[in-house]
Structure formats: structure tokens, C-alpha cells
């Protein structure tokens, strides 16, 4: 069964340490030899997939109430990931406006 604790454990131990698999397949690593981190939106996609699995489990178990995995612990975990990503982008001086209309 999908629970909030299992979802966070899955993200922390199986998804986030691997990093960006697409860039890793091309052999790209950061200068310190570690893989490039996943963006917060990529992690959101994993969360959506697991929540969809939870919905399927909930539909198949008639009469059993399952707690939604999007609890306060997951929300605070995702918020910390977004803050880390914002700090990482700020430190690397990436232009947030690149590719937009204001990229004159």
C-alpha cells in the first residue's frame, strides 16, 4: 500500500540520489563527479505517478479507507527541495528569464 512515509522514503533513497538520468546516460557529470540533481518539477512527476498508484489501490479496495499520501510531511519535503533548487540556481547565476519574452 502507498503511504506518505513510503513515498518520501522512495524519493530520498531511490530517486534523488541517482540524479538526472538523462544527463547521466550521456556521460555528463558535474565538475565534482556527482550526477546533476533532478529539478523540483521532475520530482513532482514521480510524486504524481505514486499518487496515481494510490488512487488505483484505493479504488480496488472497496470499504477500506486509505490516507492520502500528500500529507504535511510530503508538502514540507517538497518545499525544502524547491528551496534547495532555488538556492542552487542562484549560486550558479542561471538566468531565470532566459528563453522568455523578456530575454531581449
mmCIF file of N, CA, C and O in Angstrom:
data_model
loop_
_atom_site.group_PDB
_atom_site.id
_atom_site.type_symbol
_atom_site.label_atom_id
_atom_site.label_comp_id
_atom_site.label_asym_id
_atom_site.label_seq_id
_atom_site.Cartn_x
_atom_site.Cartn_y
_atom_site.Cartn_z
ATOM 1 N N UNK A 1 0.822 -1.186 0.000
ATOM 2 C CA UNK A 1 0.000 0.000 0.000
ATOM 3 C C UNK A 1 0.869 1.254 0.000
ATOM 4 O O UNK A 1 1.916 1.305 0.633
ATOM 5 N N UNK A 2 0.429 2.255 -0.701
ATOM 6 C CA UNK A 2 1.148 3.518 -0.780
ATOM 7 C C UNK A 2 0.826 4.362 0.451
ATOM 8 O O UNK A 2 -0.330 4.590 0.771
ATOM 9 N N UNK A 3 1.875 4.792 1.125
ATOM 10 C CA UNK A 3 1.715 5.699 2.256
ATOM 11 C C UNK A 3 2.654 6.888 2.062
ATOM 12 O O UNK A 3 3.571 6.855 1.236
ATOM 13 N N UNK A 4 2.429 7.907 2.852
ATOM 14 C CA UNK A 4 3.265 9.101 2.763
ATOM 15 C C UNK A 4 4.710 8.782 3.133
ATOM 16 O O UNK A 4 5.646 9.222 2.460
ATOM 17 N N UNK A 5 4.902 7.979 4.170
ATOM 18 C CA UNK A 5 6.263 7.627 4.604
ATOM 19 C C UNK A 5 6.986 6.822 3.530
ATOM 20 O O UNK A 5 8.183 7.041 3.279
ATOM 21 N N UNK A 6 6.277 5.887 2.899
ATOM 22 C CA UNK A 6 6.896 5.092 1.832
ATOM 23 C C UNK A 6 7.257 5.954 0.633
ATOM 24 O O UNK A 6 8.299 5.752 -0.001
ATOM 25 N N UNK A 7 6.412 6.919 0.307
ATOM 26 C CA UNK A 7 6.679 7.808 -0.818
ATOM 27 C C UNK A 7 7.925 8.654 -0.554
ATOM 28 O O UNK A 7 8.796 8.772 -1.419
ATOM 29 N N UNK A 8 8.047 9.209 0.624
ATOM 30 C CA UNK A 8 9.213 10.023 0.956
ATOM 31 C C UNK A 8 10.475 9.163 0.985
ATOM 32 O O UNK A 8 11.533 9.562 0.493
ATOM 33 N N UNK A 9 10.364 7.959 1.525
ATOM 34 C CA UNK A 9 11.498 7.037 1.541
ATOM 35 C C UNK A 9 11.934 6.687 0.116
ATOM 36 O O UNK A 9 13.127 6.642 -0.184
ATOM 37 N N UNK A 10 10.971 6.455 -0.758
ATOM 38 C CA UNK A 10 11.259 6.155 -2.166
ATOM 39 C C UNK A 10 11.987 7.322 -2.831
ATOM 40 O O UNK A 10 12.983 7.125 -3.533
ATOM 41 N N UNK A 11 11.522 8.530 -2.580
ATOM 42 C CA UNK A 11 12.166 9.699 -3.169
ATOM 43 C C UNK A 11 13.584 9.890 -2.632
ATOM 44 O O UNK A 11 14.523 10.141 -3.396
ATOM 45 N N UNK A 12 13.752 9.759 -1.322
ATOM 46 C CA UNK A 12 15.052 10.009 -0.703
ATOM 47 C C UNK A 12 16.094 8.955 -1.053
ATOM 48 O O UNK A 12 17.268 9.272 -1.216
ATOM 49 N N UNK A 13 15.686 7.695 -1.154
ATOM 50 C CA UNK A 13 16.654 6.619 -1.327
ATOM 51 C C UNK A 13 16.816 6.136 -2.762
ATOM 52 O O UNK A 13 17.877 5.606 -3.103
ATOM 53 N N UNK A 14 15.785 6.279 -3.588
ATOM 54 C CA UNK A 14 15.841 5.707 -4.935
ATOM 55 C C UNK A 14 15.864 6.743 -6.051
ATOM 56 O O UNK A 14 16.407 6.472 -7.114
ATOM 57 N N UNK A 15 15.290 7.894 -5.857
ATOM 58 C CA UNK A 15 15.147 8.862 -6.944
ATOM 59 C C UNK A 15 16.166 9.992 -6.845
ATOM 60 O O UNK A 15 16.933 10.242 -7.772
ATOM 61 N N UNK A 16 16.204 10.689 -5.749
ATOM 62 C CA UNK A 16 17.052 11.875 -5.621
ATOM 63 C C UNK A 16 18.547 11.554 -5.705
ATOM 64 O O UNK A 16 19.282 12.273 -6.387
ATOM 65 N N UNK A 17 19.056 10.480 -5.069
ATOM 66 C CA UNK A 17 20.498 10.216 -5.170
ATOM 67 C C UNK A 17 20.983 9.901 -6.582
ATOM 68 O O UNK A 17 22.132 10.185 -6.919
ATOM 69 N N UNK A 18 20.127 9.331 -7.426
ATOM 70 C CA UNK A 18 20.524 8.970 -8.784
ATOM 71 C C UNK A 18 20.716 10.217 -9.635
ATOM 72 O O UNK A 18 21.586 10.264 -10.503
ATOM 73 N N UNK A 19 19.928 11.231 -9.371
ATOM 74 C CA UNK A 19 20.044 12.480 -10.119
ATOM 75 C C UNK A 19 19.371 12.395 -11.472
ATOM 76 O O UNK A 19 18.498 11.558 -11.715
ATOM 77 N N UNK A 20 19.806 13.248 -12.372
ATOM 78 C CA UNK A 20 19.223 13.347 -13.701
ATOM 79 C C UNK A 20 19.738 12.194 -14.565
ATOM 80 O O UNK A 20 20.874 12.190 -15.009
ATOM 81 N N UNK A 21 18.894 11.208 -14.807
ATOM 82 C CA UNK A 21 19.307 10.009 -15.549
ATOM 83 C C UNK A 21 19.584 10.313 -17.017
ATOM 84 O O UNK A 21 20.431 9.691 -17.630
ATOM 85 N N UNK A 22 18.876 11.267 -17.590
ATOM 86 C CA UNK A 22 19.074 11.609 -18.992
ATOM 87 C C UNK A 22 20.485 12.145 -19.213
ATOM 88 O O UNK A 22 21.172 11.761 -20.158
ATOM 89 N N UNK A 23 20.921 13.023 -18.338
ATOM 90 C CA UNK A 23 22.272 13.578 -18.465
ATOM 91 C C UNK A 23 23.323 12.531 -18.102
ATOM 92 O O UNK A 23 24.425 12.521 -18.650
ATOM 93 N N UNK A 24 22.987 11.622 -17.185
ATOM 94 C CA UNK A 24 23.935 10.586 -16.797
ATOM 95 C C UNK A 24 24.175 9.600 -17.944
ATOM 96 O O UNK A 24 25.294 9.121 -18.131
ATOM 97 N N UNK A 25 23.132 9.319 -18.738
ATOM 98 C CA UNK A 25 23.291 8.408 -19.877
ATOM 99 C C UNK A 25 24.247 8.996 -20.909
ATOM 100 O O UNK A 25 24.949 8.259 -21.591
ATOM 101 N N UNK A 26 24.241 10.314 -21.024
ATOM 102 C CA UNK A 26 25.146 10.971 -21.968
ATOM 103 C C UNK A 26 26.548 11.132 -21.395
ATOM 104 O O UNK A 26 27.435 11.662 -22.056
ATOM 105 N N UNK A 27 26.743 10.694 -20.164
ATOM 106 C CA UNK A 27 28.059 10.779 -19.537
ATOM 107 C C UNK A 27 28.372 12.122 -18.920
ATOM 108 O O UNK A 27 29.520 12.400 -18.588
ATOM 109 N N UNK A 28 27.367 12.957 -18.761
ATOM 110 C CA UNK A 28 27.589 14.281 -18.178
ATOM 111 C C UNK A 28 27.570 14.192 -16.659
ATOM 112 O O UNK A 28 26.652 13.650 -16.071
ATOM 113 N N UNK A 29 28.600 14.703 -16.050
ATOM 114 C CA UNK A 29 28.662 14.801 -14.597
ATOM 115 C C UNK A 29 29.070 16.222 -14.233
ATOM 116 O O UNK A 29 29.656 16.947 -15.030
ATOM 117 N N UNK A 30 28.753 16.608 -13.006
ATOM 118 C CA UNK A 30 29.183 17.915 -12.526
ATOM 119 C C UNK A 30 30.686 17.889 -12.317
ATOM 120 O O UNK A 30 31.313 16.828 -12.281
ATOM 121 N N UNK A 31 31.320 19.047 -12.193
ATOM 122 C CA UNK A 31 32.785 19.087 -12.032
ATOM 123 C C UNK A 31 33.304 18.269 -10.843
ATOM 124 O O UNK A 31 34.424 17.761 -10.879
ATOM 125 N N UNK A 32 32.482 18.111 -9.810
ATOM 126 C CA UNK A 32 32.940 17.327 -8.653
ATOM 127 C C UNK A 32 32.694 15.829 -8.823
ATOM 128 O O UNK A 32 32.968 15.042 -7.922
ATOM 129 N N UNK A 33 32.166 15.402 -9.981
ATOM 130 C CA UNK A 33 31.975 13.984 -10.275
ATOM 131 C C UNK A 33 30.634 13.415 -9.861
ATOM 132 O O UNK A 33 30.374 12.229 -10.046
ATOM 133 N N UNK A 34 29.768 14.235 -9.300
ATOM 134 C CA UNK A 34 28.450 13.765 -8.895
ATOM 135 C C UNK A 34 27.452 14.008 -10.023
ATOM 136 O O UNK A 34 27.663 14.868 -10.876
ATOM 137 N N UNK A 35 26.352 13.246 -10.038
ATOM 138 C CA UNK A 35 25.360 13.469 -11.098
ATOM 139 C C UNK A 35 24.619 14.784 -10.895
ATOM 140 O O UNK A 35 24.557 15.320 -9.786
ATOM 141 N N UNK A 36 24.067 15.308 -11.980
ATOM 142 C CA UNK A 36 23.278 16.529 -11.894
ATOM 143 C C UNK A 36 21.991 16.235 -11.125
ATOM 144 O O UNK A 36 21.377 15.191 -11.318
ATOM 145 N N UNK A 37 21.563 17.143 -10.254
ATOM 146 C CA UNK A 37 20.347 16.900 -9.475
ATOM 147 C C UNK A 37 19.096 17.029 -10.332
ATOM 148 O O UNK A 37 19.089 17.704 -11.358
ATOM 149 N N UNK A 38 18.055 16.355 -9.890
ATOM 150 C CA UNK A 38 16.754 16.483 -10.549
ATOM 151 C C UNK A 38 16.131 17.820 -10.190
ATOM 152 O O UNK A 38 16.333 18.334 -9.087
ATOM 153 N N UNK A 39 15.358 18.347 -11.095
ATOM 154 C CA UNK A 39 14.636 19.579 -10.781
ATOM 155 C C UNK A 39 13.408 19.229 -9.945
ATOM 156 O O UNK A 39 12.977 18.082 -9.882
ATOM 157 N N UNK A 40 12.857 20.234 -9.300
ATOM 158 C CA UNK A 40 11.674 20.021 -8.468
ATOM 159 C C UNK A 40 10.496 19.540 -9.301
ATOM 160 O O UNK A 40 9.695 18.719 -8.845
ATOM 161 N N UNK A 41 10.395 20.000 -10.546
ATOM 162 C CA UNK A 41 9.286 19.564 -11.393
ATOM 163 C C UNK A 41 9.423 18.091 -11.767
ATOM 164 O O UNK A 41 8.417 17.390 -11.901
ATOM 165 N N UNK A 42 10.637 17.602 -11.915
ATOM 166 C CA UNK A 42 10.839 16.183 -12.194
ATOM 167 C C UNK A 42 10.435 15.334 -10.995
ATOM 168 O O UNK A 42 9.826 14.268 -11.144
ATOM 169 N N UNK A 43 10.769 15.798 -9.805
ATOM 170 C CA UNK A 43 10.385 15.075 -8.595
ATOM 171 C C UNK A 43 8.871 15.090 -8.443
ATOM 172 O O UNK A 43 8.266 14.095 -8.028
ATOM 173 N N UNK A 44 8.229 16.201 -8.826
ATOM 174 C CA UNK A 44 6.769 16.270 -8.801
ATOM 175 C C UNK A 44 6.141 15.207 -9.699
ATOM 176 O O UNK A 44 5.084 14.655 -9.384
ATOM 177 N N UNK A 45 6.778 14.903 -10.820
ATOM 178 C CA UNK A 45 6.257 13.878 -11.722
ATOM 179 C C UNK A 45 6.276 12.499 -11.055
ATOM 180 O O UNK A 45 5.341 11.713 -11.220
ATOM 181 N N UNK A 46 7.330 12.213 -10.308
ATOM 182 C CA UNK A 46 7.385 10.951 -9.566
ATOM 183 C C UNK A 46 6.282 10.907 -8.510
ATOM 184 O O UNK A 46 5.635 9.886 -8.304
ATOM 185 N N UNK A 47 6.074 12.028 -7.834
ATOM 186 C CA UNK A 47 5.025 12.088 -6.807
ATOM 187 C C UNK A 47 3.659 11.856 -7.449
ATOM 188 O O UNK A 47 2.838 11.095 -6.925
ATOM 189 N N UNK A 48 3.413 12.476 -8.596
ATOM 190 C CA UNK A 48 2.135 12.297 -9.282
ATOM 191 C C UNK A 48 1.903 10.846 -9.666
ATOM 192 O O UNK A 48 0.786 10.330 -9.550
ATOM 193 N N UNK A 49 2.953 10.173 -10.115
ATOM 194 C CA UNK A 49 2.812 8.771 -10.505
ATOM 195 C C UNK A 49 2.463 7.895 -9.302
ATOM 196 O O UNK A 49 1.602 7.006 -9.391
ATOM 197 N N UNK A 50 3.093 8.148 -8.175
ATOM 198 C CA UNK A 50 2.823 7.356 -6.981
ATOM 199 C C UNK A 50 1.432 7.670 -6.436
ATOM 200 O O UNK A 50 0.712 6.767 -5.978
ATOM 201 N N UNK A 51 1.009 8.921 -6.505
ATOM 202 C CA UNK A 51 -0.341 9.285 -6.047
ATOM 203 C C UNK A 51 -1.386 8.636 -6.952
ATOM 204 O O UNK A 51 -2.448 8.201 -6.483
ATOM 205 N N UNK A 52 -1.092 8.523 -8.243
ATOM 206 C CA UNK A 52 -1.991 7.827 -9.161
ATOM 207 C C UNK A 52 -2.083 6.347 -8.799
ATOM 208 O O UNK A 52 -3.163 5.749 -8.848
ATOM 209 N N UNK A 53 -0.960 5.738 -8.429
ATOM 210 C CA UNK A 53 -0.966 4.352 -7.964
ATOM 211 C C UNK A 53 -1.819 4.226 -6.707
ATOM 212 O O UNK A 53 -2.581 3.263 -6.551
ATOM 213 N N UNK A 54 -1.713 5.200 -5.819
ATOM 214 C CA UNK A 54 -2.534 5.206 -4.607
ATOM 215 C C UNK A 54 -4.015 5.258 -4.954
ATOM 216 O O UNK A 54 -4.827 4.563 -4.344
ATOM 217 N N UNK A 55 -4.374 6.068 -5.944
ATOM 218 C CA UNK A 55 -5.786 6.166 -6.353
ATOM 219 C C UNK A 55 -6.281 4.838 -6.906
ATOM 220 O O UNK A 55 -7.425 4.434 -6.623
ATOM 221 N N UNK A 56 -5.442 4.143 -7.659
ATOM 222 C CA UNK A 56 -5.828 2.823 -8.167
ATOM 223 C C UNK A 56 -6.003 1.823 -7.035
ATOM 224 O O UNK A 56 -6.944 1.019 -7.047
ATOM 225 N N UNK A 57 -5.117 1.858 -6.059
ATOM 226 C CA UNK A 57 -5.241 0.963 -4.909
ATOM 227 C C UNK A 57 -6.506 1.268 -4.118
ATOM 228 O O UNK A 57 -7.207 0.360 -3.673
ATOM 229 N N UNK A 58 -6.785 2.542 -3.970
ATOM 230 C CA UNK A 58 -7.970 2.945 -3.205
ATOM 231 C C UNK A 58 -9.246 2.502 -3.914
ATOM 232 O O UNK A 58 -10.204 2.070 -3.276
ATOM 233 N N UNK A 59 -9.265 2.574 -5.242
ATOM 234 C CA UNK A 59 -10.439 2.169 -5.998
ATOM 235 C C UNK A 59 -10.650 0.661 -5.946
ATOM 236 O O UNK A 59 -11.787 0.186 -5.962
ATOM 237 N N UNK A 60 -9.563 -0.094 -5.878
ATOM 238 C CA UNK A 60 -9.696 -1.544 -5.875
ATOM 239 C C UNK A 60 -10.044 -2.103 -4.505
ATOM 240 O O UNK A 60 -10.518 -3.227 -4.396
ATOM 241 N N UNK A 61 -9.833 -1.325 -3.455
ATOM 242 C CA UNK A 61 -10.121 -1.793 -2.099
ATOM 243 C C UNK A 61 -11.393 -1.128 -1.594
ATOM 244 O O UNK A 61 -11.352 -0.136 -0.870
ATOM 245 N N UNK A 62 -12.501 -1.674 -1.961
ATOM 246 C CA UNK A 62 -13.792 -1.107 -1.579
ATOM 247 C C UNK A 62 -14.004 -1.311 -0.080
ATOM 248 O O UNK A 62 -13.786 -2.393 0.454
ATOM 249 N N UNK A 63 -14.387 -0.259 0.599
ATOM 250 C CA UNK A 63 -14.674 -0.343 2.027
ATOM 251 C C UNK A 63 -13.485 -0.056 2.915
ATOM 252 O O UNK A 63 -13.625 0.072 4.112
ATOM 253 N N UNK A 64 -12.304 0.027 2.352
ATOM 254 C CA UNK A 64 -11.103 0.318 3.133
ATOM 255 C C UNK A 64 -10.694 1.758 2.844
ATOM 256 O O UNK A 64 -10.537 2.143 1.689
ATOM 257 N N UNK A 65 -10.535 2.538 3.884
ATOM 258 C CA UNK A 65 -10.129 3.933 3.687
ATOM 259 C C UNK A 65 -8.617 4.022 3.791
ATOM 260 O O UNK A 65 -8.010 3.544 4.743
ATOM 261 N N UNK A 66 -8.020 4.606 2.785
ATOM 262 C CA UNK A 66 -6.579 4.813 2.769
ATOM 263 C C UNK A 66 -6.296 6.301 2.885
ATOM 264 O O UNK A 66 -6.950 7.111 2.247
ATOM 265 N N UNK A 67 -5.297 6.630 3.685
ATOM 266 C CA UNK A 67 -4.945 8.038 3.879
ATOM 267 C C UNK A 67 -4.184 8.544 2.660
ATOM 268 O O UNK A 67 -3.334 7.854 2.105
ATOM 269 N N UNK A 68 -4.496 9.765 2.265
ATOM 270 C CA UNK A 68 -3.852 10.372 1.107
ATOM 271 C C UNK A 68 -2.360 10.555 1.369
ATOM 272 O O UNK A 68 -1.963 11.052 2.423
ATOM 273 N N UNK A 69 -1.490 10.148 0.412
ATOM 274 C CA UNK A 69 -0.051 10.295 0.647
ATOM 275 C C UNK A 69 0.454 11.730 0.569
ATOM 276 O O UNK A 69 1.594 11.999 0.907
ATOM 277 N N UNK A 70 -0.363 12.674 0.145
ATOM 278 C CA UNK A 70 0.061 14.078 0.082
ATOM 279 C C UNK A 70 -0.257 14.777 1.405
ATOM 280 O O UNK A 70 -1.087 15.679 1.463
ATOM 281 N N UNK A 71 0.441 14.380 2.445
ATOM 282 C CA UNK A 71 0.241 14.971 3.757
ATOM 283 C C UNK A 71 1.192 16.123 4.007
ATOM 284 O O UNK A 71 1.920 16.580 3.123
ATOM 285 N N UNK A 72 1.204 16.591 5.245
ATOM 286 C CA UNK A 72 2.034 17.743 5.595
ATOM 287 C C UNK A 72 3.524 17.428 5.510
ATOM 288 O O UNK A 72 4.321 18.289 5.159
ATOM 289 N N UNK A 73 3.898 16.183 5.816
ATOM 290 C CA UNK A 73 5.303 15.804 5.746
ATOM 291 C C UNK A 73 5.808 15.856 4.304
ATOM 292 O O UNK A 73 6.896 16.389 4.041
ATOM 293 N N UNK A 74 5.031 15.352 3.356
ATOM 294 C CA UNK A 74 5.428 15.394 1.950
ATOM 295 C C UNK A 74 5.470 16.827 1.445
ATOM 296 O O UNK A 74 6.386 17.213 0.717
ATOM 297 N N UNK A 75 4.499 17.623 1.844
ATOM 298 C CA UNK A 75 4.467 19.015 1.391
ATOM 299 C C UNK A 75 5.689 19.782 1.884
ATOM 300 O O UNK A 75 6.302 20.557 1.132
ATOM 301 N N UNK A 76 6.083 19.566 3.132
ATOM 302 C CA UNK A 76 7.263 20.256 3.645
ATOM 303 C C UNK A 76 8.540 19.708 3.001
ATOM 304 O O UNK A 76 9.487 20.456 2.760
ATOM 305 N N UNK A 77 8.564 18.405 2.684
ATOM 306 C CA UNK A 77 9.710 17.813 1.993
ATOM 307 C C UNK A 77 9.876 18.420 0.601
ATOM 308 O O UNK A 77 10.973 18.805 0.204
ATOM 309 N N UNK A 78 8.779 18.540 -0.144
ATOM 310 C CA UNK A 78 8.831 19.128 -1.480
ATOM 311 C C UNK A 78 9.186 20.616 -1.426
ATOM 312 O O UNK A 78 9.895 21.128 -2.298
ATOM 313 N N UNK A 79 8.713 21.297 -0.391
ATOM 314 C CA UNK A 79 9.054 22.717 -0.237
ATOM 315 C C UNK A 79 10.548 22.884 -0.004
ATOM 316 O O UNK A 79 11.174 23.784 -0.577
ATOM 317 N N UNK A 80 11.132 21.998 0.794
ATOM 318 C CA UNK A 80 12.575 22.092 1.038
ATOM 319 C C UNK A 80 13.362 21.799 -0.234
ATOM 320 O O UNK A 80 14.405 22.415 -0.483
ATOM 321 N N UNK A 81 12.864 20.893 -1.073
ATOM 322 C CA UNK A 81 13.529 20.602 -2.349
ATOM 323 C C UNK A 81 13.464 21.824 -3.257
ATOM 324 O O UNK A 81 14.456 22.178 -3.911
ATOM 325 N N UNK A 82 12.316 22.495 -3.300
ATOM 326 C CA UNK A 82 12.192 23.702 -4.125
ATOM 327 C C UNK A 82 13.123 24.812 -3.641
ATOM 328 O O UNK A 82 13.725 25.532 -4.442
ATOM 329 N N UNK A 83 13.243 24.957 -2.319
ATOM 330 C CA UNK A 83 14.145 25.969 -1.772
ATOM 331 C C UNK A 83 15.601 25.643 -2.089
ATOM 332 O O UNK A 83 16.383 26.535 -2.421
ATOM 333 N N UNK A 84 15.968 24.359 -2.014
ATOM 334 C CA UNK A 84 17.330 23.950 -2.363
ATOM 335 C C UNK A 84 17.613 24.222 -3.831
ATOM 336 O O UNK A 84 18.706 24.671 -4.195
ATOM 337 N N UNK A 85 16.626 23.951 -4.691
ATOM 338 C CA UNK A 85 16.809 24.193 -6.120
ATOM 339 C C UNK A 85 16.972 25.690 -6.403
ATOM 340 O O UNK A 85 17.833 26.095 -7.178
ATOM 341 N N UNK A 86 16.169 26.510 -5.744
ATOM 342 C CA UNK A 86 16.273 27.956 -5.941
ATOM 343 C C UNK A 86 17.641 28.458 -5.482
ATOM 344 O O UNK A 86 18.266 29.292 -6.152
ATOM 345 N N UNK A 87 18.114 27.933 -4.368
ATOM 346 C CA UNK A 87 19.428 28.337 -3.874
ATOM 347 C C UNK A 87 20.531 27.874 -4.826
ATOM 348 O O UNK A 87 21.465 28.616 -5.108
ATOM 349 N N UNK A 88 20.414 26.659 -5.344
ATOM 350 C CA UNK A 88 21.409 26.134 -6.284
ATOM 351 C C UNK A 88 21.448 26.959 -7.563
ATOM 352 O O UNK A 88 22.518 27.304 -8.072
ATOM 353 N N UNK A 89 20.283 27.321 -8.084
ATOM 354 C CA UNK A 89 20.232 28.135 -9.298
ATOM 355 C C UNK A 89 20.773 29.539 -9.050
ATOM 356 O O UNK A 89 21.420 30.129 -9.919
ATOM 357 N N UNK A 90 20.508 30.060 -7.865
ATOM 358 C CA UNK A 90 21.013 31.388 -7.545
ATOM 359 C C UNK A 90 22.532 31.377 -7.436
ATOM 360 O O UNK A 90 23.205 32.300 -7.898
ATOM 361 N N UNK A 91 23.088 30.329 -6.857
ATOM 362 C CA UNK A 91 24.540 30.235 -6.716
ATOM 363 C C UNK A 91 25.233 30.023 -8.052
ATOM 364 O O UNK A 91 26.378 30.426 -8.226
ATOM 365 N N UNK A 92 24.543 29.385 -8.996
ATOM 366 C CA UNK A 92 25.171 29.128 -10.295
ATOM 367 C C UNK A 92 24.914 30.275 -11.274
ATOM 368 O O UNK A 92 25.309 30.180 -12.438
ATOM 369 N N UNK A 93 24.246 31.328 -10.824
ATOM 370 C CA UNK A 93 23.968 32.518 -11.633
ATOM 371 C C UNK A 93 23.199 32.198 -12.916
ATOM 372 O O UNK A 93 23.442 32.788 -13.952
ATOM 373 N N UNK A 94 22.287 31.232 -12.858
ATOM 374 C CA UNK A 94 21.481 30.935 -14.035
ATOM 375 C C UNK A 94 20.406 32.001 -14.205
ATOM 376 O O UNK A 94 19.759 32.403 -13.240
ATOM 377 N N UNK A 95 20.221 32.442 -15.433
ATOM 378 C CA UNK A 95 19.256 33.481 -15.733
ATOM 379 C C UNK A 95 17.866 32.856 -15.775
ATOM 380 O O UNK A 95 17.581 31.996 -16.599
ATOM 381 N N UNK A 96 16.985 33.310 -14.878
ATOM 382 C CA UNK A 96 15.623 32.778 -14.847
ATOM 383 C C UNK A 96 14.803 33.277 -16.032
ATOM 384 O O UNK A 96 13.795 32.708 -16.367
ATOM 385 N N UNK A 97 15.230 34.349 -16.637
ATOM 386 C CA UNK A 97 14.477 34.913 -17.753
ATOM 387 C C UNK A 97 14.940 34.406 -19.109
ATOM 388 O O UNK A 97 14.413 34.834 -20.137
ATOM 389 N N UNK A 98 15.915 33.507 -19.134
ATOM 390 C CA UNK A 98 16.419 33.000 -20.403
ATOM 391 C C UNK A 98 15.330 32.213 -21.127
ATOM 392 O O UNK A 98 14.666 31.369 -20.542
ATOM 393 N N UNK A 99 15.137 32.543 -22.396
ATOM 394 C CA UNK A 99 14.129 31.833 -23.190
ATOM 395 C C UNK A 99 12.728 32.400 -23.058
ATOM 396 O O UNK A 99 11.771 31.822 -23.558
ATOM 397 N N UNK A 100 12.572 33.515 -22.373
ATOM 398 C CA UNK A 100 11.259 34.114 -22.223
ATOM 399 C C UNK A 100 11.162 35.336 -23.136
ATOM 400 O O UNK A 100 12.093 35.687 -23.826
ATOM 401 N N UNK A 101 9.995 35.986 -23.105
ATOM 402 C CA UNK A 101 9.815 37.165 -23.927
ATOM 403 C C UNK A 101 10.715 38.325 -23.532
ATOM 404 O O UNK A 101 11.078 39.158 -24.360
ATOM 405 N N UNK A 102 11.092 38.371 -22.277
ATOM 406 C CA UNK A 102 11.926 39.458 -21.798
ATOM 407 C C UNK A 102 13.420 39.183 -21.993
ATOM 408 O O UNK A 102 14.249 39.901 -21.482
ATOM 409 N N UNK A 103 13.736 38.165 -22.745
ATOM 410 C CA UNK A 103 15.127 37.801 -22.994
ATOM 411 C C UNK A 103 15.648 38.576 -24.217
ATOM 412 O O UNK A 103 16.169 38.006 -25.151
ATOM 413 N N UNK A 104 15.506 39.897 -24.175
ATOM 414 C CA UNK A 104 15.812 40.768 -25.269
ATOM 415 C C UNK A 104 17.108 40.538 -25.886
ATOM 416 O O UNK A 104 17.633 40.751 -26.840
#
